[in-house]
PDB file of C-alpha atoms in Angstrom:
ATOM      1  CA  UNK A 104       0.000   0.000   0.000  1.00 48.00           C
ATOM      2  CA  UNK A 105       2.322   2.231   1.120  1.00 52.00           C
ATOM      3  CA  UNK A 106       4.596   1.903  -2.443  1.00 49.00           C
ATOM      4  CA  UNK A 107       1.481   2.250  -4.389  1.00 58.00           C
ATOM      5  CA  UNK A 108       0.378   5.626  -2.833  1.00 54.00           C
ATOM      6  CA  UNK A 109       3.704   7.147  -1.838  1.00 54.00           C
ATOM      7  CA  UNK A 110       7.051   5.757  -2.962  1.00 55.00           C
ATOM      8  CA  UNK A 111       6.361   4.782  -6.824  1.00 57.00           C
ATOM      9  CA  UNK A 112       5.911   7.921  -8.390  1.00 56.00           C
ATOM     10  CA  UNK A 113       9.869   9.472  -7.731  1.00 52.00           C
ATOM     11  CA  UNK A 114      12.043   7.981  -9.473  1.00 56.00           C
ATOM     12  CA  UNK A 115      15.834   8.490 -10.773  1.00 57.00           C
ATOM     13  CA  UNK A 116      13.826   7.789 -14.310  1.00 56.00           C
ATOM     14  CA  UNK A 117      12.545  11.300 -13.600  1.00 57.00           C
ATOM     15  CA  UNK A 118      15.839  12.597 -12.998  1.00 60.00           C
ATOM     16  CA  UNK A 119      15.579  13.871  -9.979  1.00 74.00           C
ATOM     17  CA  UNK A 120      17.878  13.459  -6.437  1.00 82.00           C
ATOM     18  CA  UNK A 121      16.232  12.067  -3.482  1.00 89.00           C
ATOM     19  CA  UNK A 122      15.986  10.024  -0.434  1.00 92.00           C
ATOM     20  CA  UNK A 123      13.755   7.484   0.993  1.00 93.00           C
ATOM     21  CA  UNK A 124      14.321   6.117   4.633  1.00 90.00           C
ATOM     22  CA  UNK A 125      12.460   4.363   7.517  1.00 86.00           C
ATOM     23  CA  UNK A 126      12.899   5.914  10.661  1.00 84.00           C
ATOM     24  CA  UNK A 127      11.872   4.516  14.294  1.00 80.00           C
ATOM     25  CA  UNK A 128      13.341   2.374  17.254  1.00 79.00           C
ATOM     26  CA  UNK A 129      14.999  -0.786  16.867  1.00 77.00           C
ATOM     27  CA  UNK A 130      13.281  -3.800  16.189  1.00 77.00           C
ATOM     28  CA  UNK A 131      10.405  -1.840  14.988  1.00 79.00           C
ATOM     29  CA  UNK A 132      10.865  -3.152  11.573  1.00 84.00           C
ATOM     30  CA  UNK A 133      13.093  -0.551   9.464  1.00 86.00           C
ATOM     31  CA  UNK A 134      14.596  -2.858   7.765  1.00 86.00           C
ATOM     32  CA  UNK A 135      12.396  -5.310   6.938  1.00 88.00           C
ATOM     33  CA  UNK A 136      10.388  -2.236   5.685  1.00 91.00           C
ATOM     34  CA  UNK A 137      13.526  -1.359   2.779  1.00 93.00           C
ATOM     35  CA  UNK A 138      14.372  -4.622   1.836  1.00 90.00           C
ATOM     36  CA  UNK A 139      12.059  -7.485   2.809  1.00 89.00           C
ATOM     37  CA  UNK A 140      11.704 -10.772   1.335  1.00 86.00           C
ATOM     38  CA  UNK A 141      11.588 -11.542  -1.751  1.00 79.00           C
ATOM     39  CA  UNK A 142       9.174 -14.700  -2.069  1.00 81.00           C
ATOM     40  CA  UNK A 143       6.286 -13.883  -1.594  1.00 86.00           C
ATOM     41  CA  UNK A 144       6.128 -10.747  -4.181  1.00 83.00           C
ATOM     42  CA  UNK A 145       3.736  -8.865  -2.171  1.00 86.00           C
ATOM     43  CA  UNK A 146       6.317  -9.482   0.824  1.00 89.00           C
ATOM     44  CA  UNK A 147       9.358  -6.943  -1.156  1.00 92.00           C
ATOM     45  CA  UNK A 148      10.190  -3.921   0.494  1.00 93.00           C
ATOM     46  CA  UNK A 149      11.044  -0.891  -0.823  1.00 94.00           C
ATOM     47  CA  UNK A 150      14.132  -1.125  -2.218  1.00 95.00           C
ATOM     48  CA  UNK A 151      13.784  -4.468  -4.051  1.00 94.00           C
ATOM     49  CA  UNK A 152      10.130  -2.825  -5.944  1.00 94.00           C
ATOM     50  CA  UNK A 153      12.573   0.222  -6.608  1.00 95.00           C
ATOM     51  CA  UNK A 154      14.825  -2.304  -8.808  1.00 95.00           C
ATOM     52  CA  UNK A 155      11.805  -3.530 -10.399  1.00 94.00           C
ATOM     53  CA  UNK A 156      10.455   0.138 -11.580  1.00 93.00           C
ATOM     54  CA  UNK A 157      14.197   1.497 -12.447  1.00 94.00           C
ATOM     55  CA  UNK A 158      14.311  -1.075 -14.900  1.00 95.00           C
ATOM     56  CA  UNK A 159      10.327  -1.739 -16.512  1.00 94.00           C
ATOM     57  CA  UNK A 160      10.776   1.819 -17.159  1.00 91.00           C
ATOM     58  CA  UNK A 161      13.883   1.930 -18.805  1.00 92.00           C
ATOM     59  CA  UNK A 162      12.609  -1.219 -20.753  1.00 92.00           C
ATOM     60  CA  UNK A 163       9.466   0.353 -21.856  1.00 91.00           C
ATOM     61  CA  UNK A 164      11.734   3.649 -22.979  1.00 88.00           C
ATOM     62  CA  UNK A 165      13.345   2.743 -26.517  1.00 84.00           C
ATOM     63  CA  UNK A 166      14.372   6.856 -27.193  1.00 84.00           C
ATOM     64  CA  UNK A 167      16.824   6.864 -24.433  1.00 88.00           C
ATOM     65  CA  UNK A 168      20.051   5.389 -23.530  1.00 91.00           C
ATOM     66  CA  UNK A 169      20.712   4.428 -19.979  1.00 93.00           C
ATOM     67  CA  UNK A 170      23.980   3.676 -17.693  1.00 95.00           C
ATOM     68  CA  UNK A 171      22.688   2.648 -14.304  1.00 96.00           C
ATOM     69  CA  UNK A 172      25.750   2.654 -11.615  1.00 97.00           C
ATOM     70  CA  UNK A 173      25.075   1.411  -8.113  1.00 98.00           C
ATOM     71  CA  UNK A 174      26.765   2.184  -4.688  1.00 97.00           C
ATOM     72  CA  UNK A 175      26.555   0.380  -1.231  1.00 97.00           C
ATOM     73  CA  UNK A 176      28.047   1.921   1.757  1.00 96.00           C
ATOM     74  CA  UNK A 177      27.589   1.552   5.844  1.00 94.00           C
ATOM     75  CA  UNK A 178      27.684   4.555   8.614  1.00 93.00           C
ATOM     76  CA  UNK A 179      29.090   2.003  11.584  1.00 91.00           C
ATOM     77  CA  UNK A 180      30.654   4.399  14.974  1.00 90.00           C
ATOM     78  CA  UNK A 181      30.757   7.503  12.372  1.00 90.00           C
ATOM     79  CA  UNK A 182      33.305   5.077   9.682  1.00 92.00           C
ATOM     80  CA  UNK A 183      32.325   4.649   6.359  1.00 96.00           C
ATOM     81  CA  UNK A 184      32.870   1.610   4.452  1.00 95.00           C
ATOM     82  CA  UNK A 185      32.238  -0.093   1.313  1.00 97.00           C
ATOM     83  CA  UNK A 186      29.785  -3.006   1.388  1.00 95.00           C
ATOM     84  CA  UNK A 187      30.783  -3.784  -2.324  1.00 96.00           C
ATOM     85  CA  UNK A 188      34.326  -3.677  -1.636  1.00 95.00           C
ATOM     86  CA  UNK A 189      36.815  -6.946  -1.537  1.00 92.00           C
ATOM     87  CA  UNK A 190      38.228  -5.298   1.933  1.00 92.00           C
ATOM     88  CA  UNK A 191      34.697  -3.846   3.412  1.00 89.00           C
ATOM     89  CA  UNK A 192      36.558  -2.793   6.907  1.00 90.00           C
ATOM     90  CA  UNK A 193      38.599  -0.318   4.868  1.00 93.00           C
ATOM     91  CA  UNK A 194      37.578   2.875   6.510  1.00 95.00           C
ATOM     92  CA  UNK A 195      37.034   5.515   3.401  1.00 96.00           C
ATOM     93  CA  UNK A 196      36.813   9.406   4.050  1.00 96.00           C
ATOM     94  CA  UNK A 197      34.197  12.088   2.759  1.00 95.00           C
ATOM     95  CA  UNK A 198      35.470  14.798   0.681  1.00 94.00           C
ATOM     96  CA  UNK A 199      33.846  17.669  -1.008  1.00 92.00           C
ATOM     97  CA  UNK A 200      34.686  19.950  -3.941  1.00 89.00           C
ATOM     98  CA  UNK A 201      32.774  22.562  -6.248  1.00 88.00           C
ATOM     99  CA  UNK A 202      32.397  19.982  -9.183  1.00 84.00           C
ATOM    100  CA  UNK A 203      30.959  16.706  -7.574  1.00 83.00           C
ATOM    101  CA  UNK A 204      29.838  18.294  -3.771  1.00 87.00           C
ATOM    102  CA  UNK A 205      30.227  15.626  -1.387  1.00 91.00           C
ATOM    103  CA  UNK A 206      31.245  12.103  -1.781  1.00 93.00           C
ATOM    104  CA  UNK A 207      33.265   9.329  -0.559  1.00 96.00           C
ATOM    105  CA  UNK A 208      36.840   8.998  -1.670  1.00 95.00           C
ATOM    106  CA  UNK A 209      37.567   5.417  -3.510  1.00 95.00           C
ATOM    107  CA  UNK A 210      34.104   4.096  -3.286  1.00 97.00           C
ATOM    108  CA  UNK A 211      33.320   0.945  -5.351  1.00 97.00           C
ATOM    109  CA  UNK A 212      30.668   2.592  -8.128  1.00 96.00           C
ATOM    110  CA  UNK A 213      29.057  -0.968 -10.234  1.00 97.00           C
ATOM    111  CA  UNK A 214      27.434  -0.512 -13.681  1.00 97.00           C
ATOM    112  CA  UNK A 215      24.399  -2.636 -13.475  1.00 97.00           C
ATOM    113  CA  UNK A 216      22.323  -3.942 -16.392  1.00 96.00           C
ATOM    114  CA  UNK A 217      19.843  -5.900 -15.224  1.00 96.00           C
ATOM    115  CA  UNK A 218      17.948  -6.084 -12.004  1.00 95.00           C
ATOM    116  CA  UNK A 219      18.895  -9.367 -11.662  1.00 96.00           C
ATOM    117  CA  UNK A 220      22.276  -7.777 -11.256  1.00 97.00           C
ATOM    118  CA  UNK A 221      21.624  -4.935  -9.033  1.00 97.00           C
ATOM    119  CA  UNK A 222      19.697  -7.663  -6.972  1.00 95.00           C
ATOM    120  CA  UNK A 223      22.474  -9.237  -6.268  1.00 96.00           C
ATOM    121  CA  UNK A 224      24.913  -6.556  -5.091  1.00 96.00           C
ATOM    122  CA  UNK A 225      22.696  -5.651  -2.491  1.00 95.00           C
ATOM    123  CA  UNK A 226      22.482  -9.124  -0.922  1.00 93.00           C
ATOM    124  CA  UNK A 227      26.306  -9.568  -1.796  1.00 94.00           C
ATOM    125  CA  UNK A 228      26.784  -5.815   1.002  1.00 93.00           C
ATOM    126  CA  UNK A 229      24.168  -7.362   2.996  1.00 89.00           C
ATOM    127  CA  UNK A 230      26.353 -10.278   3.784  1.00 89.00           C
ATOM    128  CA  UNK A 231      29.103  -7.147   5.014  1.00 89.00           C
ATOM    129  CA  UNK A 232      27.026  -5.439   7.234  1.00 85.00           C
ATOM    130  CA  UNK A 233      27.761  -4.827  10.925  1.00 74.00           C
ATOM    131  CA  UNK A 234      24.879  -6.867  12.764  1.00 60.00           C
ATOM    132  CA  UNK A 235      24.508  -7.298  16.579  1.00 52.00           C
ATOM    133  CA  UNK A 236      22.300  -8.791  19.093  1.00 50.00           C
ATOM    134  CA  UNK A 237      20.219  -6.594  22.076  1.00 48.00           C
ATOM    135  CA  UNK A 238      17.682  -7.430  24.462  1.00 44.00           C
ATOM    136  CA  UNK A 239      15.132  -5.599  21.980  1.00 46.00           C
ATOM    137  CA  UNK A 240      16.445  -7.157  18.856  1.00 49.00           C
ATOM    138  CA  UNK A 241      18.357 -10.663  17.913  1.00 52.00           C
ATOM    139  CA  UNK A 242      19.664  -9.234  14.659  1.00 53.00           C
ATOM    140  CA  UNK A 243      19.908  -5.384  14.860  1.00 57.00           C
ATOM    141  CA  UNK A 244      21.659  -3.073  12.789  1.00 67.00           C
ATOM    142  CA  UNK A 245      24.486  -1.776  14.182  1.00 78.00           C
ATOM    143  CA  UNK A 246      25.110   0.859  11.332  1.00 87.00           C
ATOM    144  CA  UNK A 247      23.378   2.854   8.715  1.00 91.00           C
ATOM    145  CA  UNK A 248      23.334   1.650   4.970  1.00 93.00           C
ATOM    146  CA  UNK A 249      23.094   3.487   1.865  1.00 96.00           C
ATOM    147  CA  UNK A 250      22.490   1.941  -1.381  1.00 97.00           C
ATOM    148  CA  UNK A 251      22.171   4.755  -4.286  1.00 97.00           C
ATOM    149  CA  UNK A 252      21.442   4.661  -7.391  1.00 97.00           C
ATOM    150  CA  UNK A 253      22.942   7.102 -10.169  1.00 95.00           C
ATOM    151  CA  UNK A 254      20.853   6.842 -13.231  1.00 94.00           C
ATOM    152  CA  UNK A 255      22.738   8.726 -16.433  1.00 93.00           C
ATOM    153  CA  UNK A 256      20.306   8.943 -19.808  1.00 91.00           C
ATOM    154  CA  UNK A 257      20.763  11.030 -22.655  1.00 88.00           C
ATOM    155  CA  UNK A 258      18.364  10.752 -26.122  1.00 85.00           C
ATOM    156  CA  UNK A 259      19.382   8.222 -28.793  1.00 80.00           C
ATOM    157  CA  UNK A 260      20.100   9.826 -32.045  1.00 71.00           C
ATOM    158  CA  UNK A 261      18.807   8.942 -35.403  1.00 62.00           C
ATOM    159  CA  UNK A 262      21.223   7.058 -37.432  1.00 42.00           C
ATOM    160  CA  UNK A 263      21.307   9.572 -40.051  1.00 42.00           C
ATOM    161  CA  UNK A 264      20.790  12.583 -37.693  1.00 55.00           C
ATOM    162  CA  UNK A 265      23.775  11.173 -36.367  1.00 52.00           C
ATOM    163  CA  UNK A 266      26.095  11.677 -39.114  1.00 51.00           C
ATOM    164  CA  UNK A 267      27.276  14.990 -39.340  1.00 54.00           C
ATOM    165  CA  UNK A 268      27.146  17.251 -42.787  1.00 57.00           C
ATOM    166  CA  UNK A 269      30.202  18.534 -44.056  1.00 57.00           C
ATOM    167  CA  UNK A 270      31.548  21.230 -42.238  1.00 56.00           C
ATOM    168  CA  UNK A 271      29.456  20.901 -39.289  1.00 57.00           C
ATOM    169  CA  UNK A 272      29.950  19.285 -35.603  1.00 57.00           C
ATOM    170  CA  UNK A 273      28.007  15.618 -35.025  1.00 58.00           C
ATOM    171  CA  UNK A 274      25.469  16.257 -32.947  1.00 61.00           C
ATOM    172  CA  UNK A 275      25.383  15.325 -29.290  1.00 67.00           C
ATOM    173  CA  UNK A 276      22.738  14.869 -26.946  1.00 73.00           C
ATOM    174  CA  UNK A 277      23.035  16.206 -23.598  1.00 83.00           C
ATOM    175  CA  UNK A 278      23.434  13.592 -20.552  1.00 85.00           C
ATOM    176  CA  UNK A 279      20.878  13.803 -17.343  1.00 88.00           C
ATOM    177  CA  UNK A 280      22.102  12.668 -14.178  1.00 90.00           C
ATOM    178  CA  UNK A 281      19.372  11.153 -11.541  1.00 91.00           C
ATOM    179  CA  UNK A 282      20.434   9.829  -8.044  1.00 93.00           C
ATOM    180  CA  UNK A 283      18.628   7.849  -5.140  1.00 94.00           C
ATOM    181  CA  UNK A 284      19.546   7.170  -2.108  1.00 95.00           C
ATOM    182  CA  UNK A 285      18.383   3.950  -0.258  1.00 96.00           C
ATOM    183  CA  UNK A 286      18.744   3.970   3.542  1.00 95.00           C
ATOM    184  CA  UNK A 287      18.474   1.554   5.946  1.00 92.00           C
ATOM    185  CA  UNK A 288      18.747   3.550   9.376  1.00 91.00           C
ATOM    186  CA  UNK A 289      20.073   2.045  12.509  1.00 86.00           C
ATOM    187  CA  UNK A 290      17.135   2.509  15.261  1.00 77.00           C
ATOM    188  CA  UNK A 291      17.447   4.822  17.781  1.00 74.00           C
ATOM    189  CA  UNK A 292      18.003   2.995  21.410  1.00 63.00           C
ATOM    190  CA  UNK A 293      17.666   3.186  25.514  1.00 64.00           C
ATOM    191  CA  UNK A 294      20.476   1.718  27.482  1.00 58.00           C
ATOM    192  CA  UNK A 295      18.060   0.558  29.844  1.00 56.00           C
ATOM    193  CA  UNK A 296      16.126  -1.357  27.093  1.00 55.00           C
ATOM    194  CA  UNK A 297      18.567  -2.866  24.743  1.00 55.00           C
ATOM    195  CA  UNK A 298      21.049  -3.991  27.980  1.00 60.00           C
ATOM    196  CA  UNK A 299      23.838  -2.744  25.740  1.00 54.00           C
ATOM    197  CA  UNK A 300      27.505  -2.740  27.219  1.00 62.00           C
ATOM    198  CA  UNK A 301      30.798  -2.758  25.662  1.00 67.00           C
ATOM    199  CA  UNK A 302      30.944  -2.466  21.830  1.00 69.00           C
ATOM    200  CA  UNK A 303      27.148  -2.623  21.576  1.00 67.00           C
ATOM    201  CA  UNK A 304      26.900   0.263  23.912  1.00 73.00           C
ATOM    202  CA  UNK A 305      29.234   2.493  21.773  1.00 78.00           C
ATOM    203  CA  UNK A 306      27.554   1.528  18.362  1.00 79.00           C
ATOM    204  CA  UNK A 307      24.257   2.960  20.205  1.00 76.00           C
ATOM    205  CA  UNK A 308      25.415   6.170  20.925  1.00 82.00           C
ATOM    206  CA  UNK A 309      26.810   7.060  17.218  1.00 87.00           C
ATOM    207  CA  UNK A 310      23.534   5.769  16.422  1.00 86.00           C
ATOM    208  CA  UNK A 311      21.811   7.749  18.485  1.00 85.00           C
ATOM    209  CA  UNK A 312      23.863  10.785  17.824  1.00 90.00           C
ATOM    210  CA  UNK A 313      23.575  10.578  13.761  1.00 91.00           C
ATOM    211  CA  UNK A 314      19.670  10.383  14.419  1.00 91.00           C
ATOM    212  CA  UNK A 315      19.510  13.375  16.992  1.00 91.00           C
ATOM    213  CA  UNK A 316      21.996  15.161  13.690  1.00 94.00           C
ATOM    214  CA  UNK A 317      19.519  14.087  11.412  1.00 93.00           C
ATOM    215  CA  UNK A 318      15.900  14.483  12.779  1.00 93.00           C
ATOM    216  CA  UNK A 319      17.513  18.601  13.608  1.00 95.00           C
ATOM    217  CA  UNK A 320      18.313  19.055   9.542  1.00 95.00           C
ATOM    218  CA  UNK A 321      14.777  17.924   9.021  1.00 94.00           C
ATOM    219  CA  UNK A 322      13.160  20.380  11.664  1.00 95.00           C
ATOM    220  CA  UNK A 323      15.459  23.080  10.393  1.00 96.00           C
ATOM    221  CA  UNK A 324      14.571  22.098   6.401  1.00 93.00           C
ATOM    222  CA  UNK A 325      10.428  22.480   7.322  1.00 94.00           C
ATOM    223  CA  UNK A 326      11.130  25.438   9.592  1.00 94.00           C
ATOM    224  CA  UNK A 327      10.593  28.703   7.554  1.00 91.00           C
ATOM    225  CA  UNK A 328      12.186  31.090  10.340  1.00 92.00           C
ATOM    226  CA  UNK A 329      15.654  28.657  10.598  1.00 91.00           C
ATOM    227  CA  UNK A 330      18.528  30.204   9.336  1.00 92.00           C
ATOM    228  CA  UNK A 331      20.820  27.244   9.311  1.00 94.00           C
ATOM    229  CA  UNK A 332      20.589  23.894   8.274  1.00 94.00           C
ATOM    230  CA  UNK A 333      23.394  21.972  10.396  1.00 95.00           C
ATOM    231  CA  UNK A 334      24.349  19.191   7.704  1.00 92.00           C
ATOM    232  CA  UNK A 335      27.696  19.464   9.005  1.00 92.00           C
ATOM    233  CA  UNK A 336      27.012  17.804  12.170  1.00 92.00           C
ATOM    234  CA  UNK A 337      27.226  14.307  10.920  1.00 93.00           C
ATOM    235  CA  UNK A 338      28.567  12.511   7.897  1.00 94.00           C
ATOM    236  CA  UNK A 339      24.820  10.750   7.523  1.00 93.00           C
ATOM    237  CA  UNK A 340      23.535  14.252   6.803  1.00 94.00           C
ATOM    238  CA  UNK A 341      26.502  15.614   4.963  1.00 93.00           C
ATOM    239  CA  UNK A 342      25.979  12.354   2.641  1.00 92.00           C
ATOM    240  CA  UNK A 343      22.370  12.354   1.979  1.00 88.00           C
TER     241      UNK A 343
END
């Protein structure tokens, strides 16, 4: 219900940048939510239906070409790392410049043709993720994931169109860029509920830190009276 109304209208087909995330306490179902099973059909969450319209669209689409490139990555104690990379403890850094704004330095970008294919890199990062068990949840994320999409399209040319005259330039078509990122957000947590200690204790207060950084750039986005938008608080704001 909730894909029909809501989520399957945006789409990087569209060309635009976005973000879609679950948001709540652990083991209330966040990430079941995103990804979900995939037998039966009406059981897939939203990232694996997102696969499914990315590519019946660009199917149905014969005056465009498409290059679809996919990214994994995991927030775990404020590190980032690469959930498609051979060494996924690497710990990457986030950079920013005028030309491509903010991204992560050295992380694994995979062209995908086929959702088949994109299918499997995100169960090939899910294998990578950083998992733990509390006394609210067996198998509880101890990070935040992002899986984006980049969509790149431009229009095909004719065949003869695309021969140029004498004397003139071939022409080009010009190349749109859509991106969309996937999260799967730790849950927010209470020592005195989850029993935490040691690592697991740690890993819930960057969790809990990142969501306290991120729920403040949302009040200050719908605020019309803020005059800041703290992104820089946190790299999971700074990245989405």
């Amino acid at each position: 219900m909730l894909w029909q109304e809501r989520l399957k209208r945006p789409s990087p087909c569209t060309l635009h940048a976005g973000t879609i995330f679950a948001y709540g306490q652990t083991g209330a179902g966040k990430s079941y939510t995103m990804e979900g099973k995939d037998d039966p059909a009406d059981a897939k969450g939203i990232i694996p239906r997102t696969f499914d319209h990315i590519f019946s669209r660009i199917k149905q689409d014969g005056s465009k070409d498409f290059l679809v490139r996919a990214s994994y990555l995991e927030l775990y104690n404020e590190d980032i790392l690469d959930l498609l990379s051979n060494n996924p403890n690497a710990k990457l850094d986030l950079k920013e410049n005028p030309d491509k704004g903010v991204y992560v330095k050295d992380l694994s970008q995979v062209v995908c043709d086929s959702r088949e294919q994109i299918a499997k890199l995100l169960e090939a990062g899910r294998k990578n993720r950083s998992t733990g068990a509390t006394h609210m949840n067996e198998d509880s994320s101890r990070s935040h994931s992002i899986f984006t999409i980049t969509i790149e399209t431009a229009e095909k040319l004719d065949a003869k169109a695309a021969v140029a005259k004498p004397g003139k330039k071939e022409e080009e078509s010009p190349i749109c860029v859509g991106k969309l990122n996937l999260v799967d957000l730790a849950g927010s947590e209470r020592q005195s509920k989850t029993g935490a200690t040691g690592d697991r204790l740690k890993e819930g207060i960057k969790i809990n830190l990142s969501l306290a950084s991120l729920s403040n750039v949302i009040s200050a986005l719908v605020d019309a009276k803020a005059s800041h938008v703290p992104y820089r608080d946190s790299k999971l704001t700074r990245l989405l």
